[in-house]
Structure formats: C-alpha cells, structure tokens
mmCIF file of C-alpha atoms and ligand atoms in Angstrom:
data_model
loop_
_atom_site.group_PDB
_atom_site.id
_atom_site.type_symbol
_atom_site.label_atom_id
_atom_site.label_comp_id
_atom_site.label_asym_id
_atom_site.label_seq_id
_atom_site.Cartn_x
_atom_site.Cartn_y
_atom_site.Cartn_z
ATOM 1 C CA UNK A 1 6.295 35.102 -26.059
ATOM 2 C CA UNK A 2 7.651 31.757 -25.025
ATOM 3 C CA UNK A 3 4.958 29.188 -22.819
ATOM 4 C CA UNK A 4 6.128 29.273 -19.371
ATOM 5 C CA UNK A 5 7.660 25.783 -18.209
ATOM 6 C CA UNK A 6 4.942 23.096 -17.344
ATOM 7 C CA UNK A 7 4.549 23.022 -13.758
ATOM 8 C CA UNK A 8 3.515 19.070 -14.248
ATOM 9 C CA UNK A 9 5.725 16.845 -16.942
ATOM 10 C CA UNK A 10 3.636 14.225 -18.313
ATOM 11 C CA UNK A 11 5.578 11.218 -20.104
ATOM 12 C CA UNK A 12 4.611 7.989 -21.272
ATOM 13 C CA UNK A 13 5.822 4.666 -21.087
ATOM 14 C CA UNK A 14 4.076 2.256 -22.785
ATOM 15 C CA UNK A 15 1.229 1.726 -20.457
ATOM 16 C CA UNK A 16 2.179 3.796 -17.628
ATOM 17 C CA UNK A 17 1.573 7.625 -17.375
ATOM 18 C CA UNK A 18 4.698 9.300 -15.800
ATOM 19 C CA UNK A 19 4.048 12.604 -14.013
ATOM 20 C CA UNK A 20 6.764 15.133 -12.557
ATOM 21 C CA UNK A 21 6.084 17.782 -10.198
ATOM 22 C CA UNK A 22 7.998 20.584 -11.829
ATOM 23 C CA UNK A 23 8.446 23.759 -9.454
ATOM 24 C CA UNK A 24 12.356 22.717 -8.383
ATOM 25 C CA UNK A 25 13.890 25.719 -6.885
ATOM 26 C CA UNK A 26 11.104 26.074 -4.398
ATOM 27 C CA UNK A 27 11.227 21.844 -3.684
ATOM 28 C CA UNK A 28 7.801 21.229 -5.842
ATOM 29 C CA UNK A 29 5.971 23.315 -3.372
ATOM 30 C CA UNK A 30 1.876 23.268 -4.605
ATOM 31 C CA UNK A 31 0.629 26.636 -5.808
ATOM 32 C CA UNK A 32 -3.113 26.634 -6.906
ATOM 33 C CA UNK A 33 -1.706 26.801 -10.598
ATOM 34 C CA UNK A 34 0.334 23.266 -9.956
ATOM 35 C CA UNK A 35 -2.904 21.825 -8.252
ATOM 36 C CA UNK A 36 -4.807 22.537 -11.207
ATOM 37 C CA UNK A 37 -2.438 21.048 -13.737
ATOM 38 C CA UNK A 38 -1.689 18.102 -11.497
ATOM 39 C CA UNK A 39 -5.065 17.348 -11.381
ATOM 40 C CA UNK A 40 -6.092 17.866 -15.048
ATOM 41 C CA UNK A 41 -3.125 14.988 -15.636
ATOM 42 C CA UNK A 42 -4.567 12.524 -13.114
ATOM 43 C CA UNK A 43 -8.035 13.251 -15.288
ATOM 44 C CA UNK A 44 -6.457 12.510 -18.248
ATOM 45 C CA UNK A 45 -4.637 9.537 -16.914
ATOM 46 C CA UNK A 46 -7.763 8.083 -15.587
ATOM 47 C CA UNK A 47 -10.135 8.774 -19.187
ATOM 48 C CA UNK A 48 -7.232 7.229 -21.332
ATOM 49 C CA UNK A 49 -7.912 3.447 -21.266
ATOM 50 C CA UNK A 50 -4.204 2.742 -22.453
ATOM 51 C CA UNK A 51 -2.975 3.727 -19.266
ATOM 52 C CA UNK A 52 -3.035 1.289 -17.080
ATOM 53 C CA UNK A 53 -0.706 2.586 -13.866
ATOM 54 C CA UNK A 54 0.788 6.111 -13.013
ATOM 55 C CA UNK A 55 3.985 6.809 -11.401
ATOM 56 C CA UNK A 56 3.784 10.732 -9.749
ATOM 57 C CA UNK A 57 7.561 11.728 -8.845
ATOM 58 C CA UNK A 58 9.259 15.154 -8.125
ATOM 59 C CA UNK A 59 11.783 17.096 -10.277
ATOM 60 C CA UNK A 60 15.138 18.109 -8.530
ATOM 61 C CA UNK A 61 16.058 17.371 -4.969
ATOM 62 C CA UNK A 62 12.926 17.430 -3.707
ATOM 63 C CA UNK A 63 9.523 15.295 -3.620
ATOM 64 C CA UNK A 64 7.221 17.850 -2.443
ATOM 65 C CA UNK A 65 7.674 20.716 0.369
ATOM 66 C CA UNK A 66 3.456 20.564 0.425
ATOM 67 C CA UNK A 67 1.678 24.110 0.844
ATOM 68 C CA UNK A 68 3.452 26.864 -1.034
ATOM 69 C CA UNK A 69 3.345 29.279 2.100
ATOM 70 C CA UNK A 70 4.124 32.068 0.443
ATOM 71 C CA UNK A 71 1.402 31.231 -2.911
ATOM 72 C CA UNK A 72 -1.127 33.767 -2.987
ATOM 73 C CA UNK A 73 -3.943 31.693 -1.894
ATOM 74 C CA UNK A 74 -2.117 31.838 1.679
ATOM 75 C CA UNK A 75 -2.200 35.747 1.893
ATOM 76 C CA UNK A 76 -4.230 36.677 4.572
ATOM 77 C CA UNK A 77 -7.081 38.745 4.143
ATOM 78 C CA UNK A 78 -9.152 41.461 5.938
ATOM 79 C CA UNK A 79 -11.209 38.168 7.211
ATOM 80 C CA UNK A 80 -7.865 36.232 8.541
ATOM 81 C CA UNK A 81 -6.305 33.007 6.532
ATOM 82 C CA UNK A 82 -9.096 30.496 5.971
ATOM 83 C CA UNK A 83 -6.393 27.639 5.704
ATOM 84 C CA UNK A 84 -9.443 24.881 5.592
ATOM 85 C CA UNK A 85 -10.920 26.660 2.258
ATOM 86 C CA UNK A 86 -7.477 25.697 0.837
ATOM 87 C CA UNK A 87 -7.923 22.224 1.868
ATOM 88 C CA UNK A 88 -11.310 22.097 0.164
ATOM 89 C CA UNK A 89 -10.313 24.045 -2.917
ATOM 90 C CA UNK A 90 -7.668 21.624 -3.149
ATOM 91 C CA UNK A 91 -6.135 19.166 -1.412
ATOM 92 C CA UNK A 92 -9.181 16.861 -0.423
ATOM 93 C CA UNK A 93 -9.990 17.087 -4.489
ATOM 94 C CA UNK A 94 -6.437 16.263 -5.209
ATOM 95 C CA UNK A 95 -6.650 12.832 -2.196
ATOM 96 C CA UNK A 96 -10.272 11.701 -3.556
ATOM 97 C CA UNK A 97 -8.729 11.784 -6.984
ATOM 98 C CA UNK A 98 -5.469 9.855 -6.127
ATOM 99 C CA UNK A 99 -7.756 7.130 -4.256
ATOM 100 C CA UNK A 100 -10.465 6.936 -6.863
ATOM 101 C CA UNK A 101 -7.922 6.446 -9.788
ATOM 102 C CA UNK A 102 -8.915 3.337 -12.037
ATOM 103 C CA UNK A 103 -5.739 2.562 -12.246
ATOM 104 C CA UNK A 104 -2.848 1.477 -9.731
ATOM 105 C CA UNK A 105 -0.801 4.938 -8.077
ATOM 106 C CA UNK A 106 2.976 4.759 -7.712
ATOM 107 C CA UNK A 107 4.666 7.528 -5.950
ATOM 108 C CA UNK A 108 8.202 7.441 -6.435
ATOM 109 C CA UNK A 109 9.977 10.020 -3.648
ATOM 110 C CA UNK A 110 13.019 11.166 -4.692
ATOM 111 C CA UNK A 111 13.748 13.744 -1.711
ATOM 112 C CA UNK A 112 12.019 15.682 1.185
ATOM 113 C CA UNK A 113 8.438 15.089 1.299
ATOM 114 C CA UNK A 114 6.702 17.177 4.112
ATOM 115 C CA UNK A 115 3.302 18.448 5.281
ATOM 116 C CA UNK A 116 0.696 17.626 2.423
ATOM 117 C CA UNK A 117 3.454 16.772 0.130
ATOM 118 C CA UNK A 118 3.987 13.611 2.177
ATOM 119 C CA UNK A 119 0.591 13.071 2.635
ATOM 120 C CA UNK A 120 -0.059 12.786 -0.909
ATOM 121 C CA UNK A 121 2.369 10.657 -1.576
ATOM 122 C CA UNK A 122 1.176 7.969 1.214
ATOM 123 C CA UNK A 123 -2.574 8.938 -0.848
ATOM 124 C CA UNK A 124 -0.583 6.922 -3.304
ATOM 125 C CA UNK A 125 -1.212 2.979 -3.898
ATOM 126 C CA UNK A 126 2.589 1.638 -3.614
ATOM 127 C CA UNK A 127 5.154 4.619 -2.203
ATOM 128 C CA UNK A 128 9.105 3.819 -3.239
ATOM 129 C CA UNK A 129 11.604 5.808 -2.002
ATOM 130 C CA UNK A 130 14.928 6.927 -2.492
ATOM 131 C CA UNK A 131 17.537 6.110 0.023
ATOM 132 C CA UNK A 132 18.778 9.755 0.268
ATOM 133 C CA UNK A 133 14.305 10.603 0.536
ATOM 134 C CA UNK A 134 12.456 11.687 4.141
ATOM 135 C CA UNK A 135 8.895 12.273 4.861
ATOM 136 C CA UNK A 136 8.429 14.993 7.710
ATOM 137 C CA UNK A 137 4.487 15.518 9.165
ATOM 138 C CA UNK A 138 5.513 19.383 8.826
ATOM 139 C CA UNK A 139 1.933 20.103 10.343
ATOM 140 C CA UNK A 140 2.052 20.887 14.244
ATOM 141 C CA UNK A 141 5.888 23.527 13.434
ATOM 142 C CA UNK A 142 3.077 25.596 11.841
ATOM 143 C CA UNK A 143 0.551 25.406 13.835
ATOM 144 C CA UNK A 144 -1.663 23.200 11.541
ATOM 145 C CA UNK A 145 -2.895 19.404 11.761
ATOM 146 C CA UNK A 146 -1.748 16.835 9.049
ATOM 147 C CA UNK A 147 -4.107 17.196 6.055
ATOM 148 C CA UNK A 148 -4.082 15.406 2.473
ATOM 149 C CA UNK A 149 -5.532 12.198 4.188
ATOM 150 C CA UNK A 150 -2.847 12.130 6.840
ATOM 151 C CA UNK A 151 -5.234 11.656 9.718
ATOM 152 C CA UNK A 152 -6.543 8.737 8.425
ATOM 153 C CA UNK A 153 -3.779 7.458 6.174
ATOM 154 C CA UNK A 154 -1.245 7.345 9.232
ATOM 155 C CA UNK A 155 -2.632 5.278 11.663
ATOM 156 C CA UNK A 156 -4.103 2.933 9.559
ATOM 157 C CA UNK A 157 -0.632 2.812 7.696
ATOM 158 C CA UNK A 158 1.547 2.959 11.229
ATOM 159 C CA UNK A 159 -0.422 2.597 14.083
ATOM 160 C CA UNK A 160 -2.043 5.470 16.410
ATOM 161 C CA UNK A 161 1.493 5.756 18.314
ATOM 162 C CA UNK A 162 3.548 6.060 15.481
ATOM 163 C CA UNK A 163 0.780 8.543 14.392
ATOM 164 C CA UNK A 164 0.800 10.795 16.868
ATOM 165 C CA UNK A 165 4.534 10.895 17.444
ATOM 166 C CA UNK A 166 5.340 11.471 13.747
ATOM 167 C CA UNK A 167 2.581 14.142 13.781
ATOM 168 C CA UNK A 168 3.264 16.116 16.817
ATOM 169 C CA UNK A 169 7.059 16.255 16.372
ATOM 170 C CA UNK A 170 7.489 16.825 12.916
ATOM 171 C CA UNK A 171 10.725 14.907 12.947
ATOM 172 C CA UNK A 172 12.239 13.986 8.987
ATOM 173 C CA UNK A 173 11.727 10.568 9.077
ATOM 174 C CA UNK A 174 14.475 8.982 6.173
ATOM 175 C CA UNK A 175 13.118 6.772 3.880
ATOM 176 C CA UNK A 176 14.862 2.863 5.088
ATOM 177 C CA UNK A 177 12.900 3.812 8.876
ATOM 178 C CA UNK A 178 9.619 4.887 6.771
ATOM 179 C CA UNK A 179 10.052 1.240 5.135
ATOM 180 C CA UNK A 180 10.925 -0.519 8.647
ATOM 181 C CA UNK A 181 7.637 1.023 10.009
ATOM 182 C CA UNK A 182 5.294 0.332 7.177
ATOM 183 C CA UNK A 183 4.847 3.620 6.077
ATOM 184 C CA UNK A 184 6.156 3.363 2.570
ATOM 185 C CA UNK A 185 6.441 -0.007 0.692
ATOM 186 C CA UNK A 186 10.052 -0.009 -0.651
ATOM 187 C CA UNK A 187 13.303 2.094 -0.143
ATOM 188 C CA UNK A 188 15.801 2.026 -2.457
ATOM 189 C CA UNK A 189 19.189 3.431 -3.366
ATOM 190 C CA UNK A 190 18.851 6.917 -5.001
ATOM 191 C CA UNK A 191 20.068 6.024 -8.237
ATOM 192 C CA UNK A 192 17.992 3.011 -8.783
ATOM 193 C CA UNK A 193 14.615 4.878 -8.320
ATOM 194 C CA UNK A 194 13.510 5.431 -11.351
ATOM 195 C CA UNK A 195 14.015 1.843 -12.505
ATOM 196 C CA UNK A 196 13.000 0.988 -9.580
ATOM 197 C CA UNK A 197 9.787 2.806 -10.081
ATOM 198 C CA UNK A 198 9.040 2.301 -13.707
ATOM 199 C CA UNK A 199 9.284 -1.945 -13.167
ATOM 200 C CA UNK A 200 7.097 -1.546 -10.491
ATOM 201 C CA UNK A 201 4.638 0.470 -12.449
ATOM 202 C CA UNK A 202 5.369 -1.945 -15.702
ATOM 203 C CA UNK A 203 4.273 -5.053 -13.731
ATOM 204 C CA UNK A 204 1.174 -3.185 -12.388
ATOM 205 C CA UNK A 205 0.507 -2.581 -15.792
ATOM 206 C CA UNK A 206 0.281 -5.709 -16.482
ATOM 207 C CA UNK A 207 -2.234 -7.268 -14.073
ATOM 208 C CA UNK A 208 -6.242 -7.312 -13.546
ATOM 209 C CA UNK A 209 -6.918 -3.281 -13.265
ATOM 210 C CA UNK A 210 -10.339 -3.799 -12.048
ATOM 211 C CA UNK A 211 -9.081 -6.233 -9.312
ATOM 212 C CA UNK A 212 -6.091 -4.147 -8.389
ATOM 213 C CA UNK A 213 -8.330 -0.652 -7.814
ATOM 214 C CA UNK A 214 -11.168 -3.105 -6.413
ATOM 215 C CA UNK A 215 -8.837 -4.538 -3.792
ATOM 216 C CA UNK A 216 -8.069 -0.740 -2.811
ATOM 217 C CA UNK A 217 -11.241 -0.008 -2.147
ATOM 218 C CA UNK A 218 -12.266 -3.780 -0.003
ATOM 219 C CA UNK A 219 -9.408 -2.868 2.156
ATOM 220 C CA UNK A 220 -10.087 0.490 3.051
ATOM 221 C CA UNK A 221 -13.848 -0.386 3.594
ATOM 222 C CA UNK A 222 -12.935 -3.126 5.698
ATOM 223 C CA UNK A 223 -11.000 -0.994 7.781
ATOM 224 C CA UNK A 224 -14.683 -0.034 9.318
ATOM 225 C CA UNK A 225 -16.304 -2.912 9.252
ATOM 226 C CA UNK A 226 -16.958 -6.110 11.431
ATOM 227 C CA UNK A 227 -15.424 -9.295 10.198
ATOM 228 C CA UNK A 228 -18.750 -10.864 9.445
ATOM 229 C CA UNK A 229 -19.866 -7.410 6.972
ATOM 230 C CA UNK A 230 -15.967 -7.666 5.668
ATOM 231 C CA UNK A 231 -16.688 -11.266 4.573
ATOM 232 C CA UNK A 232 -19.960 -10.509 3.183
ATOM 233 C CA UNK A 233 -18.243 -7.290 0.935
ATOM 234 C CA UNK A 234 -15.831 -9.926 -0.248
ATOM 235 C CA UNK A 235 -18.229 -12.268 -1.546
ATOM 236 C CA UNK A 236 -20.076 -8.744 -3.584
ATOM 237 C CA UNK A 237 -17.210 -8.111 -4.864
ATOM 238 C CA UNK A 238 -15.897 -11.495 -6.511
ATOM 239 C CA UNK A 239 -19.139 -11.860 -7.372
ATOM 240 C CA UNK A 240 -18.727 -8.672 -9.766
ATOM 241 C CA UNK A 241 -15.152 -9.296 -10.587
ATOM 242 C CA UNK A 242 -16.194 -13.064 -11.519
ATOM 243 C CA UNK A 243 -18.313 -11.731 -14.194
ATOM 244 C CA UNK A 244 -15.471 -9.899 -15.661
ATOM 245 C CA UNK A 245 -13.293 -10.638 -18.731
ATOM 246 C CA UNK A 246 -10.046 -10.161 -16.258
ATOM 247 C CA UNK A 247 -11.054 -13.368 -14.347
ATOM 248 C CA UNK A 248 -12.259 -15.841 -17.222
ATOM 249 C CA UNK A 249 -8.812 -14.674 -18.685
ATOM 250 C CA UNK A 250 -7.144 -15.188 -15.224
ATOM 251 C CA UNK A 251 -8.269 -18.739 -15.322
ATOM 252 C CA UNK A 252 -7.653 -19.472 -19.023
ATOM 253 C CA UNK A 253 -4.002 -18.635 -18.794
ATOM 254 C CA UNK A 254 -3.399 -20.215 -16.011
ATOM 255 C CA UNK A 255 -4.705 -23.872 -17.069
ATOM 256 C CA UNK A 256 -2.649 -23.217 -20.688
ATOM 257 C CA UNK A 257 0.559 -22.280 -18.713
ATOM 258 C CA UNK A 258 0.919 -18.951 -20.426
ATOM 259 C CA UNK A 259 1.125 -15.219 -19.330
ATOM 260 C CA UNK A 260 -2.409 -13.599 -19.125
ATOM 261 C CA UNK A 261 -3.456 -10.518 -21.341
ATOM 262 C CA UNK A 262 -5.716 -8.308 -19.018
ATOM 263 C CA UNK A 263 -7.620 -5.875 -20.419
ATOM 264 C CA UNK A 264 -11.244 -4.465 -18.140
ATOM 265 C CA UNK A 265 -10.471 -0.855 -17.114
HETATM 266 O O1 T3D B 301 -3.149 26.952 3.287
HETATM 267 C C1 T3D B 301 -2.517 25.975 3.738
HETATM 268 O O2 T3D B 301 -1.486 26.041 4.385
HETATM 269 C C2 T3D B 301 -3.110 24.693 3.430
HETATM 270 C C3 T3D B 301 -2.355 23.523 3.527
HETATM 271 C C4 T3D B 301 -1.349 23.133 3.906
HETATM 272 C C5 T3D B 301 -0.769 21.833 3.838
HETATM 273 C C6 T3D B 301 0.696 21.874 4.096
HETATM 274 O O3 T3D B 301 1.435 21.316 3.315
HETATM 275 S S1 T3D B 301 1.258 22.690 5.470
HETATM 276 C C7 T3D B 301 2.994 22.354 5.417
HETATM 277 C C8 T3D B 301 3.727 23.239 4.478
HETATM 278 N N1 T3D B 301 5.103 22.832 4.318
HETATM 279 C C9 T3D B 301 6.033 23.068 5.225
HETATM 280 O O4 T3D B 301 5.818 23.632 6.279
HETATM 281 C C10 T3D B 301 7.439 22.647 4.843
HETATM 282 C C11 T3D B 301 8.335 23.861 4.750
HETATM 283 N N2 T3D B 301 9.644 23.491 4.268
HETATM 284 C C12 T3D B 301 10.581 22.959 5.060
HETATM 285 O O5 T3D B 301 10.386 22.687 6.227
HETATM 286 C C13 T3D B 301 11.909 22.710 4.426
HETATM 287 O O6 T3D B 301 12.015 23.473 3.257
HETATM 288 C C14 T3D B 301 12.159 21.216 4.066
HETATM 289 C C15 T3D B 301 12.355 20.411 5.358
HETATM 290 C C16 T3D B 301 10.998 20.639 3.264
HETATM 291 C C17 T3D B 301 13.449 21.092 3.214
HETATM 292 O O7 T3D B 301 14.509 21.744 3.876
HETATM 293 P P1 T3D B 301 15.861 22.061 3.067
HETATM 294 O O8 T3D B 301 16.822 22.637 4.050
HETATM 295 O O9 T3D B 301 16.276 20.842 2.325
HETATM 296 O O10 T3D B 301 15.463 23.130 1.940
HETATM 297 P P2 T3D B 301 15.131 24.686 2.162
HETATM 298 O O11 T3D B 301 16.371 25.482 2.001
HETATM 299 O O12 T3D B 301 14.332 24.876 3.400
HETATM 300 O O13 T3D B 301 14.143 24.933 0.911
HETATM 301 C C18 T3D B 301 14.629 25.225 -0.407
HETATM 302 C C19 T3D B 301 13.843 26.387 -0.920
HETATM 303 O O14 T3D B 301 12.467 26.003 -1.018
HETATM 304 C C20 T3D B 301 13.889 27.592 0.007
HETATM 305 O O15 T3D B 301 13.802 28.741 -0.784
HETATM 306 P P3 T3D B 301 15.094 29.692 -1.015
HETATM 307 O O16 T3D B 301 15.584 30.078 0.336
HETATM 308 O O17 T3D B 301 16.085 28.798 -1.747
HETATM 309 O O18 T3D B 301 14.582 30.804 -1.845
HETATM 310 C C21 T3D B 301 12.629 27.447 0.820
HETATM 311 O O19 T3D B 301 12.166 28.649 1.359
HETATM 312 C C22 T3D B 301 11.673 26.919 -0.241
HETATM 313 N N3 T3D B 301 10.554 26.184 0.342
HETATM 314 C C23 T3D B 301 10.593 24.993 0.934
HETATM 315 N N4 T3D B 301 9.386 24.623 1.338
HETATM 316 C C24 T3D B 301 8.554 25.623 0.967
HETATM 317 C C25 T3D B 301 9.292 26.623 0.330
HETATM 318 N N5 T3D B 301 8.743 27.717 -0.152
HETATM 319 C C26 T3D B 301 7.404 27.861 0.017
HETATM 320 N N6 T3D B 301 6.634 26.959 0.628
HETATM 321 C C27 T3D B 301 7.149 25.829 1.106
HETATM 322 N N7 T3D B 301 6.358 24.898 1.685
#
C-alpha cells in the first residue's frame, strides 16, 4: 500500500525550513491530522539548530480556508459542537508555537486566507503576499468570533476600528489594501512570491536569531506596559543579549568592515 500524500511538505533551503500546507482541493483547510503534522514540523524546525528562519506557505490556489467544517472533529455530538475544545486542542497550541519559535516566521500567502487560516498567518513574524492573495475574518458568517490570535493580533496590527470592521463583516480584504493598512508587511506580484519569500527568509537567516525572536517578544510585552516598565525591559534584555556571542560578533564586524557570521540560537 502506497503512504498517503503528506498533508505538510517540508523542504530545505540552506538555512531556512520551507513548509507547504498540502490539502489543495479543499484550499488547505486544517483537519486535526494536518494540525498534528504541521505542528510536529514547527517542532522539528525549532530543535534543528541549522535552521535559522521558516517560511509556512500553501499548496494550490489557496493559503488556508482555516477550520475544515466538515473534519470530523466538527461533527456534533449528543452534547452539541464544543467549537472552543477545538480551539484548545488546536489552534491556541498551533499560535503559542508560531510565536514562541526561536527562529524568525515568514508566511508567504499565496491565495485566500480566511477564518483561522488568516489568523495564523498574521501569528506569523513577517506576512508577504501575493498580489492575486485576500485575507477574509470568516468568523461572524458563521456565527463564531476570530480565533488563532485574531483578537489580539488585529488591533494591535490595525487598530480597534479596522478590527472590528474587518471582523464583523467578513469582507475579503486583497492583499495591496492588507499592506496599505498594516496588516501584512509586503504584497507582491503572484509570480514573484516565492522569491520574494525565500530572500526574505535568506536574509533573516542571516542575522542575530536571539535578537530577532527577542525583539518579538519586547514588543509584544510592551504592548502592556507603561513607558517607564518598557524602558526598564529594554535595558534586561540588552543586558542578556550583550552577553551573547551575536553582539561581540555584531561589534567585531562592524569595526573590520566585513559581513558578520551569527551563530546563538
Ligand atoms: O471547530 C471550529 O470551527 C473551530 C475553529 C474554527 C476556526 C475557523 O477557521 S472558522 C472559519 C472556517 N472557514 C470558513 O468559514 C471559510 C469557508 N470558506 C470560504 O468562505 C470560501 O471557500 C473561501 C472564501 C475561503 C474561498 O472561496 P472560493 O470561491 O475561492 O472557493 P470555494 O469554491 O468556496 O472552495 C473550494 C473548495 O474548498 C470547495 O469544495 P468543493 O465544492 O470544490 O468540493 C469548498 O467547499 C472547500 N472549502 C473551502 N473552505 C472550506 C472548505 N471545505 C471545508 N472547510 C472549509 N473551511
């Protein structure tokens, strides 16, 4: 008997760790299986110390069409749907792991990216997009609030009007308004993305890792905090990242006018 198809391709180039959403026909909708593999990869990704950024893209026409509504985890049962124990099972491991990577995130949306599918992508540390790509908040046409992060990755990323109108309508947002708004970092024409996406990831690659996943983390933080405690987590945090290989490196190269090596994971 012949393996079934992957429902996650895993490539590698050089440094970065390439992984494709593989369920086409039904637009890389997530099925329990696909969550599983998807986040055995990102495991993977994260213990290898060669890798050093991660592109996650989607096979086909599509990005990601989010929940699988017809995957068997949906199927109601003599107690009712308990949607949330999806969310737990899944999708808030699948958003912790994304933000807690130890190495730079790039998504790279080649099509329609709606409900959690769009979510997780914006989980992501740099989103590029495809010209021809959209991102819809599928959420409230079902009945459902944005999950995957989305209520706290939106309005930080667009503002609580923005928020709320991309949430409650559900409208496809294409990709060049997504990058006018700040949602997404870069739009690009459809047949540049994966260049487009694979320099990006090279030249993340290729700087401080620590620093990179560090500066993630100072910026969310800060998000809650009052400029004074902001100012005082800045000052922990060079003080940890001073003591690091990356920075005496950092400075070294620069003074001999040549390209740094970086190497702490
Ligand atoms: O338990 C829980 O629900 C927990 C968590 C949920 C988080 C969520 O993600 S909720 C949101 C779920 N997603 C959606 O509601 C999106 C549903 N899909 C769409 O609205 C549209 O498909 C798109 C706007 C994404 C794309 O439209 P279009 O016209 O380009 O493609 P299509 O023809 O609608 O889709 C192509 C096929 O994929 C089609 O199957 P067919 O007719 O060729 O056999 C369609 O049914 C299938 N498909 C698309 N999205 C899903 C799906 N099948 C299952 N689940 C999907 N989410």
């Amino acid at each position: 008997m012949s393996n079934p198809e992957p429902l996650v391709l895993i490539a590698s180039h050089g440094a970065v760790r390439h992984l494709t959403l593989n369920r086409p026909a039904l637009l890389n909708s997530f099925t329990s299986a696909m969550h599983g593999e998807l986040l055995a990869a990102l495991d993977a990704a994260a213990a290898d110390s060669a890798v050093r950024a991660v592109i996650v893209t989607g096979a086909g026409r599509g990005f990601c069409a989010g929940q699988d509504l017809t995957d068997s985890a949906m199927v109601a049962t003599d107690k009712g749907i308990d949607v949330g124990a999806v969310i737990k099972r899944h999708y808030r491991p699948l958003a912790l792991r994304i933000r807690s990577m130890p190495v730079p995130v790039v998504a790279a949306v080649n099509g329609v990216a709606a409900g959690a599918g769009a979510n997780f992508a914006l989980c992501c540390d740099l989103v590029v997009a495809a010209r021809g790509a959209s991102f819809i908040q599928a959420f409230s046409k079902i009945g459902l609030v944005p999950d995957c992060g989305g209520t706290w990755l939106l309005p930080r990323l667009v503002g609580r009007s923005r928020a709320l109108g991309l949430a409650m309508l559900g409208d496809k947002l294409p990709a060049e308004e997504a990058q006018r708004m700040g949602l997404i970092w870069q739009c690009v024409a459809d047949a540049d993305l994966p260049a487009a996406a694979l320099a990006l990831a090279q030249r993340l690659a290729q700087l401080p890792s620590v620093a990179l996943v560090e500066t993630r983390r100072v910026l969310d933080q800060a998000m809650a905090l009052d400029f004074g405690d902001a100012l005082t987590l800045e000052a922990q945090t060079q003080t940890a990242l001073g003591r690091g290989h990356d920075f005496v490196e950092g400075v070294a190269a620069f003074f001999a006018k040549r390209p740094p090596s970086f190497s702490d994971r």
